[in-house]
Coordinates of C-alpha atoms in Angstrom, one line a residue:
M1 CA -247.6 118.7 5.2
K2 CA -249.8 116.4 3.0
K3 CA -248.2 114.2 0.4
R4 CA -249.7 114.8 -3.1
V5 CA -250.8 111.6 -4.7
A6 CA -251.7 111.3 -8.4
I7 CA -254.2 108.5 -8.9
I8 CA -254.4 107.4 -12.5
F9 CA -257.4 105.4 -13.8
G10 CA -259.1 104.6 -17.1
G11 CA -256.9 104.0 -20.1
N12 CA -257.0 102.3 -23.5
S13 CA -258.2 98.9 -22.3
V14 CA -261.3 96.7 -22.4
E15 CA -261.3 97.1 -18.6
H16 CA -261.5 100.9 -18.8
E17 CA -264.9 101.0 -16.9
I18 CA -263.7 98.6 -14.3
S19 CA -260.8 100.9 -13.6
I20 CA -263.2 103.8 -13.0
L21 CA -265.1 101.7 -10.5
S22 CA -261.8 100.7 -8.7
W23 CA -260.8 104.4 -8.6
I24 CA -264.1 105.6 -7.1
Q25 CA -263.7 103.0 -4.3
A26 CA -260.1 104.1 -3.7
Y27 CA -261.0 107.8 -3.6
H28 CA -263.5 107.2 -0.9
A29 CA -261.0 105.1 1.1
I30 CA -257.9 107.2 0.9
N31 CA -257.1 109.3 4.0
K32 CA -257.8 112.9 3.0
D33 CA -256.1 114.2 6.2
K34 CA -252.8 112.7 5.0
Y35 CA -253.0 113.0 1.2
E36 CA -254.0 115.6 -1.3
V37 CA -255.3 113.6 -4.3
L38 CA -254.9 114.6 -8.0
E39 CA -257.4 112.6 -10.0
V40 CA -256.0 111.8 -13.4
Y41 CA -258.4 110.2 -15.9
M42 CA -256.8 108.4 -18.9
T43 CA -259.1 108.4 -21.9
K44 CA -259.6 105.4 -24.1
D45 CA -257.4 107.0 -26.8
G46 CA -254.6 107.6 -24.3
H47 CA -255.0 111.3 -23.3
F48 CA -254.6 112.4 -19.6
W49 CA -257.3 114.6 -18.2
V50 CA -257.9 116.4 -14.9
G51 CA -261.1 118.2 -13.9
P52 CA -263.9 118.8 -11.4
D53 CA -266.1 116.0 -10.0
F54 CA -263.7 113.2 -11.2
S55 CA -264.5 111.5 -7.9
K56 CA -268.2 111.0 -8.8
L57 CA -269.3 108.1 -10.9
T58 CA -272.0 110.2 -12.5
T59 CA -269.3 112.3 -14.2
F60 CA -268.2 109.3 -16.3
Q61 CA -271.7 108.3 -17.1
K62 CA -271.9 111.4 -19.4
S63 CA -270.7 111.4 -23.0
N64 CA -269.0 114.8 -22.3
F65 CA -267.8 116.5 -19.2
K66 CA -265.6 119.4 -18.1
H67 CA -261.9 118.6 -18.2
Y68 CA -258.4 119.9 -18.9
E69 CA -256.0 117.9 -21.0
I70 CA -252.6 117.6 -19.4
T71 CA -249.2 116.0 -19.7
F72 CA -246.6 115.1 -17.1
Y73 CA -243.1 116.5 -16.9
N74 CA -240.2 116.5 -14.4
H75 CA -239.5 119.8 -12.7
K76 CA -236.4 119.9 -10.6
N77 CA -236.7 116.2 -9.9
K78 CA -240.4 116.5 -9.0
L79 CA -243.3 115.3 -11.1
R80 CA -245.8 118.0 -12.3
V81 CA -248.5 118.4 -14.9
K82 CA -249.1 121.1 -17.3
G83 CA -252.0 122.0 -19.5
I84 CA -252.0 121.2 -23.3
T85 CA -255.0 122.9 -24.9
K86 CA -255.9 125.7 -22.5
F87 CA -255.1 127.4 -19.2
L88 CA -254.7 124.9 -16.4
P89 CA -255.9 126.2 -12.9
L90 CA -253.1 126.6 -10.4
K91 CA -254.5 123.9 -8.0
Y92 CA -253.5 121.2 -10.5
R93 CA -250.0 122.5 -11.0
K94 CA -248.3 121.4 -7.8
D95 CA -245.5 118.9 -7.2
I96 CA -246.6 115.3 -7.1
D97 CA -244.9 113.0 -4.6
V98 CA -246.1 109.6 -5.7
V99 CA -248.3 108.0 -8.4
L100 CA -250.9 105.3 -7.6
P101 CA -252.0 103.6 -10.8
I102 CA -255.4 102.0 -10.6
V103 CA -255.6 100.7 -14.1
H104 CA -256.5 97.3 -15.5
G105 CA -255.6 95.5 -18.7
K106 CA -253.5 95.7 -21.8
N107 CA -251.9 99.0 -22.7
V108 CA -251.9 100.2 -19.0
E109 CA -251.4 97.4 -16.4
D110 CA -248.9 95.6 -18.7
G111 CA -246.0 97.8 -17.7
S112 CA -246.7 100.6 -20.1
L113 CA -247.4 103.2 -17.4
A114 CA -244.7 101.8 -15.2
G115 CA -242.2 102.5 -18.0
Y116 CA -243.5 106.0 -18.5
F117 CA -243.1 106.9 -14.8
N118 CA -239.7 105.3 -14.7
I119 CA -238.6 107.7 -17.4
L120 CA -240.1 110.6 -15.4
N121 CA -238.2 109.3 -12.3
V122 CA -241.2 109.3 -9.9
A123 CA -242.3 106.9 -7.2
F124 CA -245.2 104.7 -8.3
A125 CA -247.1 102.1 -6.4
S126 CA -247.2 99.1 -8.8
S127 CA -244.9 96.5 -10.3
E128 CA -241.9 97.3 -12.4
V129 CA -242.1 97.0 -16.2
L130 CA -240.8 93.4 -16.6
T131 CA -243.0 91.9 -13.8
A132 CA -246.1 93.7 -15.0
A133 CA -245.5 92.7 -18.7
I134 CA -245.0 89.0 -17.7
F135 CA -248.2 88.9 -15.7
Q136 CA -250.2 90.5 -18.4
N137 CA -249.0 87.9 -21.0
K138 CA -250.7 84.6 -20.1
Y139 CA -248.3 82.6 -22.4
I140 CA -245.1 84.0 -20.9
A141 CA -246.4 83.7 -17.4
K142 CA -247.3 80.1 -17.9
Q143 CA -243.9 79.3 -19.4
L144 CA -242.1 80.8 -16.4
L145 CA -244.4 79.2 -13.9
D146 CA -243.9 75.9 -15.5
L147 CA -240.2 76.4 -15.5
N148 CA -240.3 77.0 -11.8
K149 CA -242.4 73.8 -11.3
I150 CA -245.6 75.6 -10.5
N151 CA -248.6 73.9 -12.0
V152 CA -250.5 75.4 -14.9
V153 CA -253.4 73.8 -16.8
P154 CA -252.3 72.0 -20.0
Y155 CA -252.5 74.6 -22.9
Y156 CA -251.6 75.3 -26.5
Y157 CA -250.4 78.7 -27.7
F158 CA -250.4 80.2 -31.2
N159 CA -250.5 83.5 -32.9
L160 CA -252.6 84.7 -35.9
N161 CA -249.7 84.2 -38.3
D162 CA -249.6 80.5 -37.3
Y163 CA -253.3 80.3 -37.8
K164 CA -253.2 81.9 -41.3
K165 CA -250.2 79.8 -42.3
D166 CA -251.7 76.4 -41.3
V167 CA -255.1 76.4 -39.8
F168 CA -255.3 72.6 -39.8
A169 CA -252.1 72.3 -37.8
V170 CA -253.5 74.8 -35.2
L171 CA -256.8 72.9 -35.0
E172 CA -254.9 69.6 -34.6
N173 CA -252.8 70.9 -31.7
C174 CA -255.9 72.3 -30.1
L175 CA -257.8 69.0 -30.5
G176 CA -254.9 67.2 -28.7
L177 CA -256.1 68.9 -25.5
G178 CA -259.5 67.2 -25.7
F179 CA -262.9 68.9 -25.3
P180 CA -264.1 70.9 -23.6
M181 CA -261.6 73.7 -24.1
I182 CA -261.4 77.3 -22.9
I183 CA -260.0 79.8 -25.4
K184 CA -258.5 83.1 -24.2
P185 CA -256.8 86.2 -25.7
V186 CA -253.3 86.2 -24.3
S187 CA -253.1 89.7 -22.9
L188 CA -256.6 90.6 -21.8
G189 CA -258.2 90.3 -18.3
S190 CA -261.6 90.4 -16.6
S191 CA -262.7 87.3 -18.6
V192 CA -263.1 89.5 -21.7
G193 CA -262.9 87.7 -25.0
I194 CA -263.1 84.2 -23.5
K195 CA -265.1 81.4 -25.0
I196 CA -265.8 77.7 -24.2
A197 CA -265.6 75.1 -27.0
K198 CA -267.3 71.7 -26.6
N199 CA -266.8 70.6 -30.2
Q200 CA -264.9 71.5 -33.4
D201 CA -267.4 74.0 -34.7
E202 CA -267.5 75.9 -31.4
L203 CA -263.7 75.8 -31.4
I204 CA -263.4 77.5 -34.8
E205 CA -266.0 80.0 -33.8
A206 CA -264.2 80.7 -30.5
L207 CA -260.8 81.2 -32.2
N208 CA -262.3 83.7 -34.7
Y209 CA -264.0 85.5 -31.8
C210 CA -260.8 85.7 -29.7
S211 CA -258.8 87.0 -32.6
K212 CA -260.9 90.2 -32.6
Y213 CA -259.3 91.0 -29.2
D214 CA -255.7 89.8 -29.6
D215 CA -253.2 88.4 -32.1
E216 CA -252.1 85.8 -29.6
I217 CA -254.3 83.1 -28.2
I218 CA -254.1 80.5 -25.5
V219 CA -256.2 77.3 -25.7
E220 CA -256.5 75.4 -22.4
K221 CA -258.0 72.1 -21.3
K222 CA -261.1 73.1 -19.4
L223 CA -261.3 71.4 -16.0
E224 CA -264.7 69.7 -15.5
H225 CA -264.8 69.6 -11.7
Y226 CA -262.9 72.4 -10.0
Q227 CA -262.9 75.1 -7.4
E228 CA -261.6 78.6 -8.0
F229 CA -259.6 80.5 -5.3
N230 CA -257.9 83.9 -5.2
Q231 CA -255.2 85.2 -2.9
A232 CA -253.6 88.7 -2.8
V233 CA -250.0 89.4 -2.1
L234 CA -249.0 92.9 -0.7
E235 CA -245.5 94.2 -0.7
K236 CA -244.4 95.5 2.7
E237 CA -241.1 94.8 4.5
D238 CA -241.8 91.3 3.4
Y239 CA -244.8 90.1 1.4
V240 CA -248.1 89.9 3.2
L241 CA -250.6 87.2 2.1
S242 CA -254.3 87.9 2.2
N243 CA -257.2 85.7 3.1
I244 CA -258.0 83.1 0.5
E245 CA -261.4 83.5 -1.1
E246 CA -263.4 81.0 -3.0
V247 CA -265.4 82.3 -6.0
K248 CA -268.4 80.3 -7.1
T249 CA -270.5 80.7 -10.2
S250 CA -273.3 78.8 -12.0
N251 CA -271.7 79.6 -15.3
S252 CA -269.1 77.3 -17.0
F253 CA -266.4 79.8 -16.0
L254 CA -266.2 83.1 -14.1
T255 CA -267.5 85.6 -16.6
F256 CA -267.2 89.4 -16.7
T257 CA -270.8 89.6 -15.4
D258 CA -269.9 87.3 -12.5
K259 CA -267.0 89.4 -11.5
Y260 CA -268.6 92.8 -11.6
M261 CA -272.3 92.5 -11.5
N262 CA -272.7 89.6 -9.0
E263 CA -275.6 88.1 -10.8
T264 CA -274.7 84.5 -10.8
S265 CA -271.6 84.4 -8.5
S266 CA -270.8 84.4 -4.8
R267 CA -267.6 84.8 -2.8
E268 CA -266.6 83.1 0.4
I269 CA -263.9 84.8 2.5
P270 CA -262.1 83.1 4.0
A271 CA -262.6 80.0 1.9
N272 CA -263.9 77.0 3.7
I273 CA -261.1 74.6 2.8
D274 CA -258.9 72.1 4.6
E275 CA -255.7 73.3 6.1
S276 CA -253.4 71.4 3.6
L277 CA -255.0 73.1 0.6
A278 CA -254.8 76.5 2.2
D279 CA -251.2 75.9 3.0
E280 CA -250.5 74.8 -0.6
I281 CA -252.1 78.0 -2.0
S282 CA -250.2 80.2 0.4
Y283 CA -247.0 78.4 -0.4
N284 CA -247.4 79.0 -4.1
S285 CA -248.4 82.6 -3.6
Q286 CA -245.2 83.2 -1.5
R287 CA -243.1 81.4 -4.1
I288 CA -244.5 83.5 -7.0
A289 CA -243.8 86.7 -5.0
T290 CA -240.2 85.5 -4.4
I291 CA -239.6 84.6 -8.1
F292 CA -241.2 87.6 -9.7
N293 CA -240.6 90.3 -7.1
P294 CA -243.9 92.2 -7.7
R295 CA -244.5 95.7 -6.3
G296 CA -247.7 97.1 -4.8
V297 CA -250.5 94.5 -4.5
I298 CA -251.1 91.6 -6.8
R299 CA -253.8 88.9 -6.9
I300 CA -253.2 85.3 -7.9
D301 CA -256.1 83.2 -9.2
Y302 CA -256.0 79.5 -8.7
L303 CA -258.0 76.5 -10.1
Y304 CA -258.2 73.3 -8.0
D305 CA -259.0 70.1 -9.9
T306 CA -261.2 68.3 -7.3
N307 CA -261.0 65.0 -9.2
E308 CA -257.2 64.9 -9.6
K309 CA -256.5 66.9 -6.5
I310 CA -254.1 69.2 -8.4
L311 CA -253.8 73.0 -7.7
Y312 CA -253.1 75.2 -10.8
V313 CA -252.2 78.8 -11.1
N314 CA -254.7 80.4 -13.5
E315 CA -253.7 84.0 -13.8
I316 CA -251.7 86.7 -11.9
N317 CA -253.0 90.3 -11.8
S318 CA -250.4 93.0 -11.2
I319 CA -253.1 95.7 -10.4
P320 CA -256.2 93.7 -9.3
G321 CA -259.7 95.1 -9.3
S322 CA -260.4 97.2 -6.2
L323 CA -256.8 96.6 -5.3
S324 CA -258.1 93.4 -3.6
F325 CA -258.8 95.4 -0.4
Y326 CA -261.7 93.1 0.4
L327 CA -259.2 90.2 0.9
Y328 CA -257.4 92.1 3.7
E329 CA -260.4 93.5 5.4
D330 CA -260.0 91.5 8.7
K331 CA -256.3 92.6 8.9
I332 CA -256.2 96.1 7.6
S333 CA -258.7 98.7 6.3
Y334 CA -258.7 99.9 2.7
S335 CA -257.3 103.2 3.9
E336 CA -254.4 101.5 5.6
L337 CA -253.8 99.4 2.5
I338 CA -253.5 102.5 0.4
D339 CA -251.2 104.0 3.0
L340 CA -248.9 100.9 2.8
L341 CA -248.8 101.1 -1.0
I342 CA -247.9 104.8 -1.0
N343 CA -245.2 104.5 1.7
Q344 CA -243.6 101.4 0.0
A345 CA -243.5 103.1 -3.4
I346 CA -241.7 106.1 -1.9
K347 CA -239.3 103.8 -0.1
N348 CA -238.6 101.8 -3.3
K349 CA -237.9 105.1 -5.1
Y350 CA -235.4 106.1 -2.4
I351 CA -233.6 102.8 -2.7
K352 CA -233.5 103.0 -6.5
D353 CA -232.1 106.5 -6.3
Q354 CA -229.1 105.2 -4.4
K355 CA -228.0 103.1 -7.3
L356 CA -225.5 104.3 -9.9
N357 CA -227.1 105.0 -13.3
S358 CA -224.1 106.7 -14.9
F359 CA -220.4 107.2 -14.6
K360 CA -217.8 109.7 -15.9
T361 CA -216.2 108.9 -19.2
N362 CA -214.3 110.7 -21.9
V363 CA -215.7 108.5 -24.7
L364 CA -217.3 111.5 -26.4
S365 CA -214.0 113.3 -26.7
N366 CA -212.3 110.2 -28.3
A367 CA -212.6 111.0 -32.0
K368 CA -210.9 107.7 -33.0
I369 CA -214.1 105.7 -32.5
L370 CA -216.0 107.8 -35.0
K371 CA -216.5 106.4 -38.5
K372 CA -216.1 108.7 -41.4

């Protein structure tokens, strides 16, 4: 009997469209002989939809398309969906065995959906709430990496209240890093909202620009001469490291266009680097997995300062674009990768269910504790 997999994509995120692309790739890769797929689209205002032709990119190129709005609920310890606004065809109203979230960015990848499916007590193939939230927040991630003696690029963090309270103090702290700088919203991904500043005027402009996306901002010292590497980590019995890729761009940093339109960037897999650097990247990837205990598949992005010979962790993605299948292609197929994610999620749920979440007590019958 086929397992029923709900694949969720979209969401209230600036990476909404990237999530749709990742979903389309996954749909064509998943083994239809083993799995029945329920395609669940999450709109930009947080509604869940199902409907016909959700596996076609052309559907989402339209401003309006046929759909049924649904919500999830737990029925006899099984996840199901039910219609909200109109009759929901029977084919959608079956038990769901596991959820595969293919969502990117703030409000979805940051542990929000993980918490939702924890409440519904269903297996899901991504990191738990805490790990996902840490990875989404660049500031917290940097603090914890630094605490564990994993290199991060020198940075300064502030929030909008700090900026409004004392703009000159914020600027002074930023200037302490030295130009050029790279200014980033704390909780966004896909290089959205990022600006480079080479002087004070550009810095002020960049800070104002980033504040449109987030109330928290990270300002980093921009490396002048560096290489950028990525490595994925897949949860299995133990963690499985992918090939290391080098990403090259003619821009001053890897932009949204570089990542998804391939206009000015290229990828080399595996990266043509010496063994010692490859070992250092893999060592750090393994350490990060051990420290943070991620679930599903994550991708770690590195910057290597070629002048100082220092390797830095740039970001960690808890649900990477395309689930980073391309980094495993010489080891396992995309179909097999999805298989592993689903099976591990079901296994994790089984282990979690063995833990005690309650115990018998007569506290409710003890009237003495009540205050009048």
